[in-house]
Amino acid sequence: MTAQFPAARPRRLRRTAPMRRMAAGTRLHPAELVLPVFVKEGLTEPNPIGSMPGVFQHTRDSLRKAAHEAAEAGVGGLILFGVPAVKDARGSAADDPAGIVQQAVADLVSDVGDTLVVMTDTCLDEFTDHGHCGILTPRGEVDNDATLERYAAAAVAQARAGSQVIAPSGMMDGQVAAIRAALDADGFEQIPILAYSAKYASALYGPFRDAAECAPQFGDRSAYQQDPAGPVGEALREVRLDLDEGADAVMVKPAMFYLDILRQVRDLVDVPVAAYQVSGEYAMVEAAAANGWIDRDRAITESLVAIRRAGADMILTYWATEAARRLR
């Protein structure tokens, strides 16, 4: 830059709303948004989540309604989480053909599968009675390799039910390779994998665990999710490993506390990058707005713009339908 004030006046491009809109370097589109949804077996009416105002555990019928609303708003996709009526140590409901996720996936694909992308989270924490993301050893540790077999079985069950994207989130070593091999062996070579590649052991998951009823009954998930203070290169290593194993897209979770990681991942890879604006991020904005401390709508938009600006091609957000309506 050679021009200086008064010849250089950056405010010229900020004077009016049309000027700011024309010069904007970051734009949001409804198709970039993915709505996380929860369905619970045995409910007769939607159950509001106290820690996430406006978010519900759905019945199959109310889930279908929410999916239609998202589709009408132009949302790009849904990602489904299920809460079964019965849980056990191995998460048997995860790959049960008659399980709540498989039934709900079939509903959604039938209703809106030609309009938006129906994705399924592939993990065990919603299905195990201990709340951890895998099979436990006698010492109470998560058995990585035994868990891979369960992930593979769950992914195949989801694909058979109609899932259009498999999204493994458990942070087990080798999970993408195990799922890719199982899908291919069952004739699902065309189903993509969106890997939760850089998923941190964050304090921001509490409201989600209310919604999915999956809080660990002992300990935490620090032994398999990434350390927030861990080496920066660790996230990039996880991303590279997932891509080498066959991931078609990668994800950073949470989003707003990890924009630096998101930017580095975006600069590293040539596949789509997703970021998950998690339940704690949602709850903080909703709580502050409810107290009159911030402008809710502006804060929502600003948060999404920040995530998009940092490099996300897709944003998983509980505001997806609302934000999409405003964007349209």
Short mmCIF file of C-alpha atoms in Angstrom, two decimals:
data_model
loop_
_atom_site.label_atom_id
_atom_site.label_comp_id
_atom_site.label_asym_id
_atom_site.label_seq_id
_atom_site.Cartn_x
_atom_site.Cartn_y
_atom_site.Cartn_z
CA MET A 1 0.00 0.00 0.00
CA THR A 2 1.38 3.38 -1.01
CA ALA A 3 -1.56 5.78 -0.62
CA GLN A 4 -1.93 7.43 2.76
CA PHE A 5 -4.64 9.58 4.38
CA PRO A 6 -6.25 11.78 3.14
CA ALA A 7 -6.03 10.10 -0.26
CA ALA A 8 -6.67 6.69 1.32
CA ARG A 9 -10.01 6.54 3.10
CA PRO A 10 -11.14 2.94 3.84
CA ARG A 11 -14.47 4.25 5.14
CA ARG A 12 -15.53 5.03 1.57
CA LEU A 13 -16.43 1.35 1.10
CA ARG A 14 -18.33 1.21 4.41
CA ARG A 15 -20.57 4.28 4.09
CA THR A 16 -23.84 2.60 3.07
CA ALA A 17 -25.48 -0.79 3.44
CA PRO A 18 -25.46 -1.47 -0.34
CA MET A 19 -21.77 -0.53 -0.49
CA ARG A 20 -20.91 -2.83 2.42
CA ARG A 21 -22.93 -5.65 0.84
CA MET A 22 -21.19 -5.24 -2.52
CA ALA A 23 -17.70 -5.16 -0.96
CA ALA A 24 -18.25 -7.99 1.54
CA GLY A 25 -15.48 -10.55 1.49
CA THR A 26 -17.41 -13.22 3.40
CA ARG A 27 -20.88 -14.38 2.40
CA LEU A 28 -23.23 -16.93 3.92
CA HIS A 29 -25.61 -19.12 1.98
CA PRO A 30 -28.35 -21.38 3.39
CA ALA A 31 -26.92 -24.40 1.56
CA GLU A 32 -23.75 -24.12 3.68
CA LEU A 33 -25.71 -24.71 6.89
CA VAL A 34 -26.36 -28.11 8.49
CA LEU A 35 -28.98 -28.55 11.21
CA PRO A 36 -28.22 -31.03 14.04
CA VAL A 37 -31.41 -32.78 15.19
CA PHE A 38 -32.28 -35.19 18.01
CA VAL A 39 -34.87 -37.96 17.94
CA LYS A 40 -35.80 -39.94 21.04
CA GLU A 41 -37.48 -43.31 21.04
CA GLY A 42 -40.78 -43.52 22.91
CA LEU A 43 -41.65 -39.82 23.02
CA THR A 44 -45.25 -38.86 22.30
CA GLU A 45 -44.52 -35.14 21.91
CA PRO A 46 -41.38 -33.03 21.43
CA ASN A 47 -39.36 -32.50 24.60
CA PRO A 48 -37.69 -29.06 24.97
CA ILE A 49 -34.04 -29.02 26.06
CA GLY A 50 -33.78 -26.64 29.01
CA SER A 51 -30.13 -25.77 28.37
CA MET A 52 -30.76 -25.13 24.66
CA PRO A 53 -33.81 -22.86 24.25
CA GLY A 54 -35.59 -23.60 21.00
CA VAL A 55 -34.04 -27.07 20.57
CA PHE A 56 -36.01 -30.28 21.14
CA GLN A 57 -35.74 -33.99 21.49
CA HIS A 58 -38.11 -34.95 18.68
CA THR A 59 -40.63 -37.65 18.07
CA ARG A 60 -40.40 -39.22 14.63
CA ASP A 61 -43.36 -37.08 13.52
CA SER A 62 -42.07 -33.80 14.92
CA LEU A 63 -38.64 -34.55 13.43
CA ARG A 64 -40.24 -34.86 10.01
CA LYS A 65 -41.89 -31.48 10.50
CA ALA A 66 -38.57 -29.88 11.51
CA ALA A 67 -36.91 -31.44 8.47
CA HIS A 68 -39.55 -30.02 6.13
CA GLU A 69 -39.08 -26.57 7.66
CA ALA A 70 -35.31 -26.81 7.17
CA ALA A 71 -35.75 -27.91 3.58
CA GLU A 72 -38.16 -25.08 2.84
CA ALA A 73 -35.65 -22.60 4.28
CA GLY A 74 -32.93 -23.91 1.96
CA VAL A 75 -30.75 -25.55 4.63
CA GLY A 76 -28.11 -27.76 3.05
CA GLY A 77 -28.36 -30.76 5.35
CA LEU A 78 -29.39 -32.39 8.59
CA ILE A 79 -27.26 -34.47 10.92
CA LEU A 80 -29.16 -36.92 13.09
CA PHE A 81 -28.53 -38.00 16.68
CA GLY A 82 -30.68 -40.65 18.33
CA VAL A 83 -31.64 -41.53 21.89
CA PRO A 84 -32.79 -45.16 22.24
CA ALA A 85 -35.22 -46.45 24.85
CA VAL A 86 -32.73 -49.09 26.03
CA LYS A 87 -28.99 -48.69 26.39
CA ASP A 88 -26.35 -51.32 27.13
CA ALA A 89 -22.58 -51.63 27.44
CA ARG A 90 -21.98 -52.24 23.74
CA GLY A 91 -24.50 -49.77 22.36
CA SER A 92 -26.59 -52.44 20.67
CA ALA A 93 -29.21 -49.96 19.44
CA ALA A 94 -26.59 -48.24 17.27
CA ASP A 95 -26.72 -50.94 14.58
CA ASP A 96 -30.20 -52.34 15.24
CA PRO A 97 -32.07 -52.23 11.90
CA ALA A 98 -35.18 -51.31 13.88
CA GLY A 99 -33.32 -48.77 16.04
CA ILE A 100 -34.55 -45.22 16.40
CA VAL A 101 -31.80 -43.71 14.21
CA GLN A 102 -32.39 -46.16 11.39
CA GLN A 103 -36.15 -45.59 11.48
CA ALA A 104 -35.77 -41.82 11.57
CA VAL A 105 -33.23 -41.84 8.74
CA ALA A 106 -35.66 -43.73 6.55
CA ASP A 107 -38.35 -41.15 7.37
CA LEU A 108 -36.12 -38.22 6.55
CA VAL A 109 -34.72 -39.63 3.32
CA SER A 110 -38.24 -40.43 2.14
CA ASP A 111 -39.48 -36.94 3.00
CA VAL A 112 -36.61 -34.58 2.17
CA GLY A 113 -33.75 -36.69 0.83
CA ASP A 114 -34.07 -35.14 -2.61
CA THR A 115 -33.95 -31.60 -1.19
CA LEU A 116 -31.22 -31.67 1.43
CA VAL A 117 -28.49 -34.06 2.60
CA VAL A 118 -29.41 -36.48 5.40
CA MET A 119 -26.33 -37.23 7.52
CA THR A 120 -25.90 -39.49 10.53
CA ASP A 121 -23.52 -39.11 13.42
CA THR A 122 -21.71 -42.42 13.93
CA CYS A 123 -20.66 -43.00 17.51
CA LEU A 124 -21.74 -45.03 20.54
CA ASP A 125 -22.12 -42.53 23.37
CA GLU A 126 -25.87 -42.05 22.83
CA PHE A 127 -26.35 -45.82 22.91
CA THR A 128 -24.11 -47.03 25.76
CA ASP A 129 -25.27 -47.20 29.36
CA HIS A 130 -21.90 -45.84 30.52
CA GLY A 131 -21.98 -42.84 28.17
CA HIS A 132 -18.56 -43.36 26.63
CA CYS A 133 -17.92 -43.49 22.91
CA GLY A 134 -16.84 -47.11 22.71
CA ILE A 135 -16.47 -50.57 24.21
CA LEU A 136 -14.86 -50.58 27.65
CA THR A 137 -12.04 -52.79 28.86
CA PRO A 138 -12.28 -54.41 32.33
CA ARG A 139 -10.25 -51.44 33.60
CA GLY A 140 -12.80 -48.96 32.31
CA GLU A 141 -10.76 -47.68 29.37
CA VAL A 142 -12.20 -47.36 25.87
CA ASP A 143 -10.96 -50.29 23.76
CA ASN A 144 -10.03 -48.61 20.49
CA ASP A 145 -9.94 -51.65 18.20
CA ALA A 146 -13.02 -53.35 19.59
CA THR A 147 -14.87 -50.07 19.17
CA LEU A 148 -13.94 -49.91 15.49
CA GLU A 149 -16.01 -53.03 14.86
CA ARG A 150 -19.04 -51.40 16.46
CA TYR A 151 -18.57 -48.18 14.47
CA ALA A 152 -18.35 -50.16 11.26
CA ALA A 153 -21.54 -52.05 12.06
CA ALA A 154 -23.38 -48.84 12.97
CA ALA A 155 -22.24 -47.11 9.78
CA VAL A 156 -23.48 -49.99 7.62
CA ALA A 157 -26.83 -50.01 9.44
CA GLN A 158 -27.18 -46.27 8.85
CA ALA A 159 -26.29 -46.60 5.18
CA ARG A 160 -28.79 -49.44 4.72
CA ALA A 161 -31.44 -47.19 6.26
CA GLY A 162 -30.64 -44.52 3.69
CA SER A 163 -28.07 -42.21 5.31
CA GLN A 164 -26.45 -40.07 2.64
CA VAL A 165 -23.34 -39.13 4.65
CA ILE A 166 -21.67 -41.06 7.48
CA ALA A 167 -20.04 -38.83 10.09
CA PRO A 168 -17.86 -40.70 12.62
CA SER A 169 -17.32 -38.59 15.72
CA GLY A 170 -15.76 -40.88 18.33
CA MET A 171 -12.09 -39.97 17.70
CA MET A 172 -10.93 -43.59 17.67
CA ASP A 173 -7.68 -44.24 15.82
CA GLY A 174 -8.46 -45.89 12.49
CA GLN A 175 -12.19 -45.18 12.58
CA VAL A 176 -12.40 -43.82 9.04
CA ALA A 177 -10.54 -46.79 7.54
CA ALA A 178 -12.73 -49.27 9.39
CA ILE A 179 -15.94 -47.55 8.30
CA ARG A 180 -14.77 -47.08 4.70
CA ALA A 181 -13.91 -50.77 4.40
CA ALA A 182 -17.24 -51.85 5.90
CA LEU A 183 -19.27 -49.54 3.67
CA ASP A 184 -17.44 -50.64 0.55
CA ALA A 185 -17.82 -54.32 1.43
CA ASP A 186 -21.58 -53.83 1.78
CA GLY A 187 -21.96 -52.07 -1.57
CA PHE A 188 -21.93 -48.47 -0.32
CA GLU A 189 -18.85 -47.23 -2.16
CA GLN A 190 -20.70 -44.02 -3.10
CA ILE A 191 -21.55 -42.96 0.47
CA PRO A 192 -19.17 -40.20 1.62
CA ILE A 193 -17.57 -39.93 5.05
CA LEU A 194 -17.46 -36.60 6.89
CA ALA A 195 -14.85 -37.20 9.58
CA TYR A 196 -14.85 -35.39 12.90
CA SER A 197 -11.07 -35.12 12.49
CA ALA A 198 -10.20 -32.38 15.00
CA LYS A 199 -12.63 -32.85 17.87
CA TYR A 200 -11.53 -31.39 21.17
CA ALA A 201 -12.34 -32.46 24.74
CA SER A 202 -14.22 -29.21 25.24
CA ALA A 203 -16.22 -27.78 28.14
CA LEU A 204 -18.81 -26.64 25.58
CA TYR A 205 -20.63 -29.96 25.10
CA GLY A 206 -22.78 -29.91 28.24
CA PRO A 207 -26.10 -28.90 26.66
CA PHE A 208 -25.63 -31.47 23.88
CA ARG A 209 -25.25 -34.17 26.49
CA ASP A 210 -28.59 -33.10 27.94
CA ALA A 211 -30.16 -33.44 24.49
CA ALA A 212 -28.51 -36.75 23.58
CA GLU A 213 -28.56 -38.11 27.16
CA CYS A 214 -24.95 -39.20 26.78
CA ALA A 215 -22.93 -37.71 29.64
CA PRO A 216 -20.21 -40.17 30.74
CA GLN A 217 -21.16 -41.99 33.91
CA PHE A 218 -17.55 -41.82 35.08
CA GLY A 219 -14.45 -39.93 33.98
CA ASP A 220 -14.41 -37.88 30.82
CA ARG A 221 -13.38 -38.22 27.17
CA SER A 222 -9.94 -36.66 27.41
CA ALA A 223 -8.23 -39.97 26.60
CA TYR A 224 -9.63 -39.97 23.06
CA GLN A 225 -10.75 -36.45 22.19
CA GLN A 226 -8.00 -33.90 21.62
CA ASP A 227 -6.49 -31.79 24.37
CA PRO A 228 -7.38 -28.09 23.95
CA ALA A 229 -3.81 -27.26 24.98
CA GLY A 230 -2.25 -30.02 22.90
CA PRO A 231 0.28 -29.55 20.11
CA VAL A 232 -1.11 -27.54 17.20
CA GLY A 233 0.28 -30.10 14.79
CA GLU A 234 -1.82 -32.83 16.36
CA ALA A 235 -5.01 -31.57 14.71
CA LEU A 236 -3.35 -31.46 11.31
CA ARG A 237 -1.97 -34.95 11.84
CA GLU A 238 -5.46 -36.25 12.64
CA VAL A 239 -6.79 -34.59 9.50
CA ARG A 240 -4.07 -36.12 7.32
CA LEU A 241 -4.68 -39.57 8.79
CA ASP A 242 -8.42 -39.35 8.16
CA LEU A 243 -7.87 -38.29 4.56
CA ASP A 244 -5.37 -41.11 4.03
CA GLU A 245 -8.01 -43.51 5.38
CA GLY A 246 -10.64 -42.32 2.93
CA ALA A 247 -12.45 -39.35 4.45
CA ASP A 248 -14.22 -37.21 1.85
CA ALA A 249 -14.56 -34.15 4.10
CA VAL A 250 -13.25 -33.18 7.54
CA MET A 251 -14.58 -31.30 10.53
CA VAL A 252 -13.32 -29.10 13.35
CA LYS A 253 -15.32 -29.17 16.60
CA PRO A 254 -16.02 -26.86 18.44
CA ALA A 255 -15.96 -23.96 16.01
CA MET A 256 -15.63 -20.54 17.67
CA PHE A 257 -12.95 -21.41 20.25
CA TYR A 258 -10.91 -23.13 17.52
CA LEU A 259 -10.98 -20.72 14.59
CA ASP A 260 -7.18 -20.86 14.46
CA ILE A 261 -7.31 -24.63 13.95
CA LEU A 262 -10.09 -24.24 11.40
CA ARG A 263 -7.96 -21.81 9.38
CA GLN A 264 -4.97 -24.15 9.45
CA VAL A 265 -7.06 -27.10 8.34
CA ARG A 266 -8.60 -25.08 5.52
CA ASP A 267 -5.13 -24.09 4.32
CA LEU A 268 -3.92 -27.71 4.49
CA VAL A 269 -6.59 -29.64 2.61
CA ASP A 270 -8.37 -29.59 -0.74
CA VAL A 271 -11.58 -31.24 0.48
CA PRO A 272 -14.64 -29.60 2.08
CA VAL A 273 -14.12 -28.46 5.68
CA ALA A 274 -16.98 -28.38 8.19
CA ALA A 275 -17.12 -26.68 11.57
CA TYR A 276 -19.56 -27.55 14.34
CA GLN A 277 -20.95 -24.60 16.26
CA VAL A 278 -21.61 -26.69 19.34
CA SER A 279 -24.30 -26.59 22.00
CA GLY A 280 -22.30 -24.48 24.44
CA GLU A 281 -21.71 -21.82 21.81
CA TYR A 282 -25.44 -21.77 21.09
CA ALA A 283 -26.37 -21.69 24.78
CA MET A 284 -24.01 -18.82 25.60
CA VAL A 285 -25.50 -16.56 22.94
CA GLU A 286 -29.07 -17.50 23.86
CA ALA A 287 -28.44 -16.89 27.57
CA ALA A 288 -26.75 -13.54 27.01
CA ALA A 289 -29.53 -12.44 24.67
CA ALA A 290 -32.24 -13.55 27.11
CA ASN A 291 -30.65 -11.29 29.70
CA GLY A 292 -30.60 -8.37 27.30
CA TRP A 293 -26.81 -8.22 27.22
CA ILE A 294 -26.35 -8.68 23.46
CA ASP A 295 -28.35 -8.33 20.26
CA ARG A 296 -29.31 -11.94 19.57
CA ASP A 297 -29.80 -11.81 15.81
CA ARG A 298 -26.64 -9.82 15.17
CA ALA A 299 -24.62 -12.13 17.42
CA ILE A 300 -25.89 -15.20 15.56
CA THR A 301 -25.00 -13.74 12.18
CA GLU A 302 -21.63 -12.48 13.36
CA SER A 303 -20.72 -15.87 14.80
CA LEU A 304 -21.59 -17.64 11.54
CA VAL A 305 -19.67 -15.08 9.48
CA ALA A 306 -16.61 -15.59 11.71
CA ILE A 307 -16.71 -19.36 11.20
CA ARG A 308 -17.18 -18.97 7.46
CA ARG A 309 -14.38 -16.39 7.27
CA ALA A 310 -12.02 -18.74 9.10
CA GLY A 311 -12.48 -21.29 6.32
CA ALA A 312 -15.55 -23.46 6.90
CA ASP A 313 -17.38 -24.62 3.80
CA MET A 314 -20.16 -26.11 5.94
CA ILE A 315 -21.37 -24.99 9.37
CA LEU A 316 -23.27 -27.30 11.68
CA THR A 317 -25.44 -24.99 13.76
CA TYR A 318 -28.64 -25.22 15.78
CA TRP A 319 -29.65 -21.91 14.19
CA ALA A 320 -29.50 -23.37 10.67
CA THR A 321 -33.19 -23.06 9.81
CA GLU A 322 -33.59 -19.64 11.41
CA ALA A 323 -30.41 -18.29 9.82
CA ALA A 324 -31.33 -19.72 6.42
CA ARG A 325 -34.69 -17.96 6.51
CA ARG A 326 -33.00 -14.65 7.23
CA LEU A 327 -30.42 -15.17 4.52
CA ARG A 328 -33.13 -15.79 1.97
#
